[in-house]
Short mmCIF file of C-alpha atoms and ligand atoms in Angstrom, two decimals:
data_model
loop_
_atom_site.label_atom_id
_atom_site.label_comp_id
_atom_site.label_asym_id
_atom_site.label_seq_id
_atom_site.Cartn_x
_atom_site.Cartn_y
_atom_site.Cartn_z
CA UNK A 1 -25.52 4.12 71.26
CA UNK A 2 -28.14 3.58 68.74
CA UNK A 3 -31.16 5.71 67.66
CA UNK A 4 -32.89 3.38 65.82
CA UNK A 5 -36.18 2.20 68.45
CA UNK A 6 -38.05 -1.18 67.37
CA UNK A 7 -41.19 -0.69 66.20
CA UNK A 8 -44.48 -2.85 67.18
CA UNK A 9 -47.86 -1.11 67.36
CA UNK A 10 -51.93 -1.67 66.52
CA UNK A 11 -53.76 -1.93 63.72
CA UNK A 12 -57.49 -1.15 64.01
CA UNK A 13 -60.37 1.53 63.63
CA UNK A 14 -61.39 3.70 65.22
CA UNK A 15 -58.54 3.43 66.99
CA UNK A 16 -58.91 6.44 69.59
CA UNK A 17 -60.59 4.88 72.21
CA UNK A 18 -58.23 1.84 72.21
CA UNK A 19 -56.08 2.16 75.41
CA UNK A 20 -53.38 -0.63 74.78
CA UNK A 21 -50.83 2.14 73.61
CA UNK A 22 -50.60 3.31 76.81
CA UNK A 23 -49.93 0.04 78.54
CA UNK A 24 -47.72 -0.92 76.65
CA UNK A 25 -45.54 1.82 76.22
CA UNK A 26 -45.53 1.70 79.83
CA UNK A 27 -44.26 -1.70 80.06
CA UNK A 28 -41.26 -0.59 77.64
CA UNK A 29 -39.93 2.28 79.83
CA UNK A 30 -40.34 0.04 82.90
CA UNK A 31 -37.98 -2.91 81.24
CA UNK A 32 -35.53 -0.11 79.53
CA UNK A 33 -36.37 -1.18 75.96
CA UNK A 34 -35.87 0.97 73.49
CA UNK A 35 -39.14 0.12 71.14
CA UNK A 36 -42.03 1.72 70.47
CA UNK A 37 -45.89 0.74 70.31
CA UNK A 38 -47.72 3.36 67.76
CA UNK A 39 -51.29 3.38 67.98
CA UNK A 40 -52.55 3.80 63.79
CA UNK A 41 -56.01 3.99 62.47
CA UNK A 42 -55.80 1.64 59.87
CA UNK A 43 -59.49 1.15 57.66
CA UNK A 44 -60.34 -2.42 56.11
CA UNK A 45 -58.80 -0.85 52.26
CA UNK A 46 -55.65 -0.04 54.20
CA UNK A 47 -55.12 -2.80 55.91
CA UNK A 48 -52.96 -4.54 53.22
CA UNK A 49 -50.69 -1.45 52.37
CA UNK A 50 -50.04 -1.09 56.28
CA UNK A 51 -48.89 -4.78 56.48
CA UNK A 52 -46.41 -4.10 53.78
CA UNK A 53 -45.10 -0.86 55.45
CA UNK A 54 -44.49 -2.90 58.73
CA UNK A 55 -43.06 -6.03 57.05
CA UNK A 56 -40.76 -2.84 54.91
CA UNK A 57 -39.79 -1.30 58.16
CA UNK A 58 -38.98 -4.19 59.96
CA UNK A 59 -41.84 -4.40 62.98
CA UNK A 60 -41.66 -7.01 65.27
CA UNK A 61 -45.28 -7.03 65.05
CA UNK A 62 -48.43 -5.85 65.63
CA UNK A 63 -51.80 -6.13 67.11
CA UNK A 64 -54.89 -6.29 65.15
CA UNK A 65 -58.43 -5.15 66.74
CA UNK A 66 -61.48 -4.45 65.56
CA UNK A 67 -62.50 -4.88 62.00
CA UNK A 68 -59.36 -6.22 61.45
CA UNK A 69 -59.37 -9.70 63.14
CA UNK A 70 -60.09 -12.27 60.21
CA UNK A 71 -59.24 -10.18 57.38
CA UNK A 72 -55.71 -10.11 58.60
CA UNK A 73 -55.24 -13.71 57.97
CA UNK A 74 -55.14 -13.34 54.20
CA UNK A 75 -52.36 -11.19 54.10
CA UNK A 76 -50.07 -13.45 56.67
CA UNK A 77 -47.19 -16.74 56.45
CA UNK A 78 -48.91 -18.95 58.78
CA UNK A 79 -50.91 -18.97 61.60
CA UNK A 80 -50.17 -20.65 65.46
CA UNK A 81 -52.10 -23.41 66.78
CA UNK A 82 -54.51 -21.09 68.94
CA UNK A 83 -55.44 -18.51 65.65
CA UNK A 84 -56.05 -21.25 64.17
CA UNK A 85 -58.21 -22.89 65.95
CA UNK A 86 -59.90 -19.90 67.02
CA UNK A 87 -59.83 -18.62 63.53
CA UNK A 88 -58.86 -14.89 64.75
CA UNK A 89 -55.61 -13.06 64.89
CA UNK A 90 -55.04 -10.38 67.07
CA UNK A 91 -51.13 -10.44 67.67
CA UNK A 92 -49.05 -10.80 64.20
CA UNK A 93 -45.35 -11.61 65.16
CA UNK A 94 -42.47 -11.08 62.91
CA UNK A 95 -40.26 -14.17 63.05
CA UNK A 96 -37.13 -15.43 60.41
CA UNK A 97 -38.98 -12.94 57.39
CA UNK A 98 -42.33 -14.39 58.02
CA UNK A 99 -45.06 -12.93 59.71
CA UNK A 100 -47.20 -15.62 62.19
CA UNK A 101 -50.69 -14.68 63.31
CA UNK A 102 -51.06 -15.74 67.16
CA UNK A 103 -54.16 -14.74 69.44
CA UNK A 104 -53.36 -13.49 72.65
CA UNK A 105 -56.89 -12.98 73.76
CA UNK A 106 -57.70 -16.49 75.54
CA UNK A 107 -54.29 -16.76 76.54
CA UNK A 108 -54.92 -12.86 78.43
CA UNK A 109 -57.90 -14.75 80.32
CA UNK A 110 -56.31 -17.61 81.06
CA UNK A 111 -53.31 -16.30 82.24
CA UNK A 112 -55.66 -13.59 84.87
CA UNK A 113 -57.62 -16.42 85.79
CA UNK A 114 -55.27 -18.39 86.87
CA UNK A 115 -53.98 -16.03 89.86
CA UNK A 116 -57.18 -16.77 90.96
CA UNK A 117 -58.66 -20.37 90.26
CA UNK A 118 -56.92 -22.96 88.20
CA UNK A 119 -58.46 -24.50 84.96
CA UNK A 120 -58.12 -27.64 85.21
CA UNK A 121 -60.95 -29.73 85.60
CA UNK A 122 -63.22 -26.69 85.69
CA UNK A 123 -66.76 -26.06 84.19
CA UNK A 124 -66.79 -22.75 82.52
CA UNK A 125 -69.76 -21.06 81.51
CA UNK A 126 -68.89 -18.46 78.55
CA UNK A 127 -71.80 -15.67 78.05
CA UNK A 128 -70.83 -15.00 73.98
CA UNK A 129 -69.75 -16.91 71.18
CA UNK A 130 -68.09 -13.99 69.44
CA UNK A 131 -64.41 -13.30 68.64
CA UNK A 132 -63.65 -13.26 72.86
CA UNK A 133 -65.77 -15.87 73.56
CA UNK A 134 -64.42 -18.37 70.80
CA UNK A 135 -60.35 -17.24 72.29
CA UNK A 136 -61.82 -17.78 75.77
CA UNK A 137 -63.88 -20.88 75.20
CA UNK A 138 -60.52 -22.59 73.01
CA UNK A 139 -57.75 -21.30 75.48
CA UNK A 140 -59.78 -22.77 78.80
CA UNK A 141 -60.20 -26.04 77.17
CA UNK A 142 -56.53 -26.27 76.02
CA UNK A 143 -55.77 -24.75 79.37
CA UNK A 144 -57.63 -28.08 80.97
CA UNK A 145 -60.91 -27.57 81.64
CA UNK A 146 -63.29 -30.21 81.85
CA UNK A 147 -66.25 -28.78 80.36
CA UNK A 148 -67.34 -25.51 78.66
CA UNK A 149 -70.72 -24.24 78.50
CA UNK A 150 -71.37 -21.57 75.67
CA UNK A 151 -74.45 -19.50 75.72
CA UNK A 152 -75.18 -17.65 72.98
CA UNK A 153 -78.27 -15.33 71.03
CA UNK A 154 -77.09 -16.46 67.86
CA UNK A 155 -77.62 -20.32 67.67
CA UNK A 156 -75.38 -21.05 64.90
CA UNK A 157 -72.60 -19.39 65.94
CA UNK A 158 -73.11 -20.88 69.62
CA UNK A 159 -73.32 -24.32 68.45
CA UNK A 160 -70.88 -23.66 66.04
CA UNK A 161 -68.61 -23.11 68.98
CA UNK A 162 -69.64 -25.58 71.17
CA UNK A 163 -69.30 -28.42 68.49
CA UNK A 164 -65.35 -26.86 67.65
CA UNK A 165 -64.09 -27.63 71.34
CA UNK A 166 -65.68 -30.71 71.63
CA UNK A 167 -63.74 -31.89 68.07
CA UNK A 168 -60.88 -29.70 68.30
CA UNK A 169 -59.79 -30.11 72.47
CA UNK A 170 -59.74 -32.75 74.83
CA UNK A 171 -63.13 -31.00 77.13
CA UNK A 172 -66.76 -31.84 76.84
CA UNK A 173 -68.70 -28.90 75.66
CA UNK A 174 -72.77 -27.78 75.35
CA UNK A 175 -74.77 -24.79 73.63
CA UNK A 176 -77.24 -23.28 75.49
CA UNK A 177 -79.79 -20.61 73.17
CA UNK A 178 -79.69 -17.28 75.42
CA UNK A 179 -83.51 -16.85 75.30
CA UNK A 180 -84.21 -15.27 78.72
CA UNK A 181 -82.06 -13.88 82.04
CA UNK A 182 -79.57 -16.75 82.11
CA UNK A 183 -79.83 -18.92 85.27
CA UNK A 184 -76.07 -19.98 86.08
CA UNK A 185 -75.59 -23.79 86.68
CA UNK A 186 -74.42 -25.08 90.25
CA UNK A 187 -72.27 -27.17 88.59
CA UNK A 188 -70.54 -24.34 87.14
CA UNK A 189 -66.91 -23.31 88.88
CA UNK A 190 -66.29 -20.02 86.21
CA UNK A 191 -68.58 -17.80 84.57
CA UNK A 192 -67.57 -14.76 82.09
CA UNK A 193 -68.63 -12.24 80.05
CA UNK A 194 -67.48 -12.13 76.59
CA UNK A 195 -70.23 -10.43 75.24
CA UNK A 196 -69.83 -6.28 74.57
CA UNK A 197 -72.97 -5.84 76.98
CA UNK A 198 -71.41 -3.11 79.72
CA UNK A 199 -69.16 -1.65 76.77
CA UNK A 200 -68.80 2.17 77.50
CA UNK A 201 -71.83 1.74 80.18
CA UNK A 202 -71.67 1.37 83.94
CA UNK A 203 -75.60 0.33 84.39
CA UNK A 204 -75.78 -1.51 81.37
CA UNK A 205 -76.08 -5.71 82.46
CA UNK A 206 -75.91 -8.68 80.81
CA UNK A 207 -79.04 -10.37 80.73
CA UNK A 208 -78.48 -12.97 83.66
CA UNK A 209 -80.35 -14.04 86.94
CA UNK A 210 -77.90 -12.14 89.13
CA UNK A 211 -79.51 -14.52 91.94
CA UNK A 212 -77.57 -17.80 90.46
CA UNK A 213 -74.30 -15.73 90.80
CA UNK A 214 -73.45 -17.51 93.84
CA UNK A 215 -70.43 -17.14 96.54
CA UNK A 216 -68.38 -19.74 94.91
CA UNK A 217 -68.11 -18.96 91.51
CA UNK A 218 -65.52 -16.90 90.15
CA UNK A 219 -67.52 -14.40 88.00
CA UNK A 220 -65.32 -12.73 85.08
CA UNK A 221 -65.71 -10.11 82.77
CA UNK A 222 -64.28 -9.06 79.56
CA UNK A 223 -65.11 -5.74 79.41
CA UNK A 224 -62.16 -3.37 80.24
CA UNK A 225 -64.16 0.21 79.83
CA UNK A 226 -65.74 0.66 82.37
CA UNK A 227 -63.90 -2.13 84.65
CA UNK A 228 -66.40 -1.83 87.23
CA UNK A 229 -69.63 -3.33 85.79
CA UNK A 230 -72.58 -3.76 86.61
CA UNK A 231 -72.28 -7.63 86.29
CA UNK A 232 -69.26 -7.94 88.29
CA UNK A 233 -70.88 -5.66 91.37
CA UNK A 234 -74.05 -7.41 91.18
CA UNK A 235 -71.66 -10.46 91.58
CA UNK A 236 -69.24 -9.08 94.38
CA UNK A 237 -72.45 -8.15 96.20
CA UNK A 238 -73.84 -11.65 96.26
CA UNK A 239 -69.85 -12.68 97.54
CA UNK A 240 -68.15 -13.88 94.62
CA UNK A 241 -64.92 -13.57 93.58
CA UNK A 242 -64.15 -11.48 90.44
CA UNK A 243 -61.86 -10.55 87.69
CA UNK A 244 -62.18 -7.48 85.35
CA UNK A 245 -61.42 -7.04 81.91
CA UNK A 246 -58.60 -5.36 82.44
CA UNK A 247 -56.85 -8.19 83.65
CA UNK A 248 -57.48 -9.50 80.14
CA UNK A 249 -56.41 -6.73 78.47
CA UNK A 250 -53.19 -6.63 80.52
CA UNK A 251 -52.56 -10.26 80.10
CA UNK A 252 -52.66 -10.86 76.37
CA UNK A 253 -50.70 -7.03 76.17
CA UNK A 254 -48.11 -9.16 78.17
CA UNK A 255 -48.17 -12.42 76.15
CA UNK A 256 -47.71 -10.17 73.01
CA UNK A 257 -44.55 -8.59 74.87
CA UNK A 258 -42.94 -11.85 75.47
CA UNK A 259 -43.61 -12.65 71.54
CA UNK A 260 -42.05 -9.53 70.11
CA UNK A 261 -39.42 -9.12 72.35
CA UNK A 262 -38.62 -11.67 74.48
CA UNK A 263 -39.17 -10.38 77.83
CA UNK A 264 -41.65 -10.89 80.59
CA UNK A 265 -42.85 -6.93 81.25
CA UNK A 266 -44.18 -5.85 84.17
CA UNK A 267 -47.89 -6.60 84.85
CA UNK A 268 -48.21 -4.42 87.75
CA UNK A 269 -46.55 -1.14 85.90
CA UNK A 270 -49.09 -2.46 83.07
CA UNK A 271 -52.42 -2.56 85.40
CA UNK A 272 -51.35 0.33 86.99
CA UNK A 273 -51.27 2.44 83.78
CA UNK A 274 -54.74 1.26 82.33
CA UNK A 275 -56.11 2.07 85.82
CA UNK A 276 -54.90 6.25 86.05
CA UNK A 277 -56.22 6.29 82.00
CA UNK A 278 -59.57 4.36 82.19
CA UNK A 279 -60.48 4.18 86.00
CA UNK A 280 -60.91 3.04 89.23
CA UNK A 281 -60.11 -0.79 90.35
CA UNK A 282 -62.39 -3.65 90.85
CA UNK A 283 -65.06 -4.25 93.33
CA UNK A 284 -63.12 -7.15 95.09
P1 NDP B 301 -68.04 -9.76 68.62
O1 NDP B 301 -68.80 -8.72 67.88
O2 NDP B 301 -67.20 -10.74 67.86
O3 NDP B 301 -69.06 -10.64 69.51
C1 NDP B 301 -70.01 -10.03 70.33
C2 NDP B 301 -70.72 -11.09 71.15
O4 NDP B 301 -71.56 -10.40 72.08
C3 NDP B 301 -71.61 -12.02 70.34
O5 NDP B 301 -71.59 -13.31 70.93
C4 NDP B 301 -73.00 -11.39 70.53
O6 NDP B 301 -74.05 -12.34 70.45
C5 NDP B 301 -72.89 -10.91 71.94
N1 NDP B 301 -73.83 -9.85 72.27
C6 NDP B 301 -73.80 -8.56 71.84
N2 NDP B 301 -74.82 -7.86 72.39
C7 NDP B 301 -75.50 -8.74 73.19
C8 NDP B 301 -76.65 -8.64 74.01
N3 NDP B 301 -77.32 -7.48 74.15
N4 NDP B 301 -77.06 -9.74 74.70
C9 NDP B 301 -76.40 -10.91 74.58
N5 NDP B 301 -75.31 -11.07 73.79
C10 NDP B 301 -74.86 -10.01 73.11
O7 NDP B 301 -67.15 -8.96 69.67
P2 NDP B 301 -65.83 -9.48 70.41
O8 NDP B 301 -66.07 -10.86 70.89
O9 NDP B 301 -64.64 -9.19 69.58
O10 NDP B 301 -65.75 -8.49 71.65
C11 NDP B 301 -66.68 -8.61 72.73
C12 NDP B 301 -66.20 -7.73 73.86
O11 NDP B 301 -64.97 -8.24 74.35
C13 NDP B 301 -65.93 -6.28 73.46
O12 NDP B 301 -66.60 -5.45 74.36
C14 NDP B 301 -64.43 -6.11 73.62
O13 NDP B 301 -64.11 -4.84 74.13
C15 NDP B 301 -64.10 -7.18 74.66
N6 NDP B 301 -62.72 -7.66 74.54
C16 NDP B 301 -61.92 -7.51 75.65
C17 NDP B 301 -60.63 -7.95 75.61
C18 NDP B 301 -59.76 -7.77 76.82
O14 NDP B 301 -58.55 -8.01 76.71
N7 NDP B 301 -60.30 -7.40 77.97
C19 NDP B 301 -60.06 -8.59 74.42
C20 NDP B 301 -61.01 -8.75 73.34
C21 NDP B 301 -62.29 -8.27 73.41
P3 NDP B 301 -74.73 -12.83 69.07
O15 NDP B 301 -73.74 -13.77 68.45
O16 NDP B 301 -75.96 -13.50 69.52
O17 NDP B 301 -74.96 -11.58 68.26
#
């Protein structure tokens, strides 16, 4: 019998409204571990001391949300081939003394996605060129998609995006400036959100010709507060398939499981969780 629980947990602030805690410490019960996930308001001048306290206790790592992302980097023993190339860390894993920054955020999508359409040879269309859309728009093209189309307000970062899968994976990639509603391409097979339009609001849509979200198209989201947004209803009502945020969220809360511990948790218990705490399900 020990006492002695392994610790993991979540850097960020504010850290109130994040709802990971809660699926993950579901997945823990449901797989008999005994390890905690702690949920800690960490600012940007704490960030360093709280790395030392969970290298001192012995964490097998953490997750690192908003502001915390980048800075994190500076204060970790290498980084996997996905942080790298995405150039954000939001999963830090504790491995032989060292602590490795990973991202789990594209990996989340990809993994969702797939239970629905698979990658490969896909044209995705990613809405955002922020820290989401850069995990998304890496992952899918390591994942095996043939061609990603970023679309972005801010042209530098867009391009900048664009230009970094078309050096850095093996898929053909274009910017387009987000100037007006966004008319989606028929050759597209995937669109998704990974802007924070529909963040916290229900009406609030992404600036899109909802007309050009046609049957085909699997239409995703990456917003997990309100699932239900008004991008993906606008989509199920025109007959396309969809996938929430929180399939995301669950996703790369699963990847991060397997990291730390070892494991593959429960999605289901996981979904199920974030669903009584943030919500009702999907439209389709
Ligand atoms: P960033 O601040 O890094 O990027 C925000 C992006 O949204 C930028 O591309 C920005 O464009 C764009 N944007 C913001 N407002 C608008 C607007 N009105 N119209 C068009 N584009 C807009 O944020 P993140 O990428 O870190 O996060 C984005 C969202 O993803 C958040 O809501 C977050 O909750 C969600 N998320 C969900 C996850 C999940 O597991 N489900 C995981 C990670 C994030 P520009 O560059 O032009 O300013």
């Amino acid at each position: 019998m020990s006492f002695l629980s392994v610790l993991s947990g979540s850097f960020s602030t504010p850290a109130d409204g994040n709802p990971t805690v809660a699926m993950m410490e579901a997945a823990y019960a449901a797989a008999g571990l005994d390890a905690r996930y702690l949920n800690v308001d960490v600012s940007s001048a704490n960030l360093a001391d709280a790395i030392i306290g969970a290298r001192a206790m012995g964490w097998v790592g953490f997750n690192c949300s908003m502001p915390h992302k980048v800075a994190v980097i500076d204060h970790l023993d290498g980084l996997g081939e996905s942080a790298e190339l995405i150039g954000a860390v939001n999963c830090v894993v504790a491995r032989d003394g060292d602590l490795i920054g990973e991202n789990t955020d594209g990996k989340g999508f990809v993994e969702a996605m797939r239970e629905l359409r698979h990658p490969g040879g896909t044209h995705v269309v990613v809405l955002g060129a922020g820290g989401a859309g850069r995990a998304i728009a890496v992952e899918v093209a390591l994942a095996g998609a043939a061609r990603v189309t970023v679309v972005n307000r801010n042209v530098a970062r867009g391009e900048g995006l664009a230009r970094l899968v078309v050096e850095r994976t093996e898929a053909d990639a274009d910017f387009q400036p987000w100037t007006s509603a966004y008319a989606v391409p028929t050759s597209a097979d995937v669109v998704v959100n990974a802007t924070s339009v529909g963040l916290g609001d229900p009406e609030e849509l992404v600036n899109i010709d909802v007309d050009s979200l046609r049957p085909e198209l699997l239409v995703a989201d990456v917003i997990p507060n309100p699932p239900h947004t008004a991008y993906l209803r606008a989509a199920a009502q025109r007959g396309a398939q969809t996938l929430d945020g929180l399939g995301m969220l669950v996703a790369q809360g699963a990847v991060a499981i397997e990291l730390w511990h070892g494991i593959s948790p429960d999605r289901d218990v996981m979904r199920a969780r974030l669903s009584q705490v943030l919500g009702p399900e999907s439209p389709n």
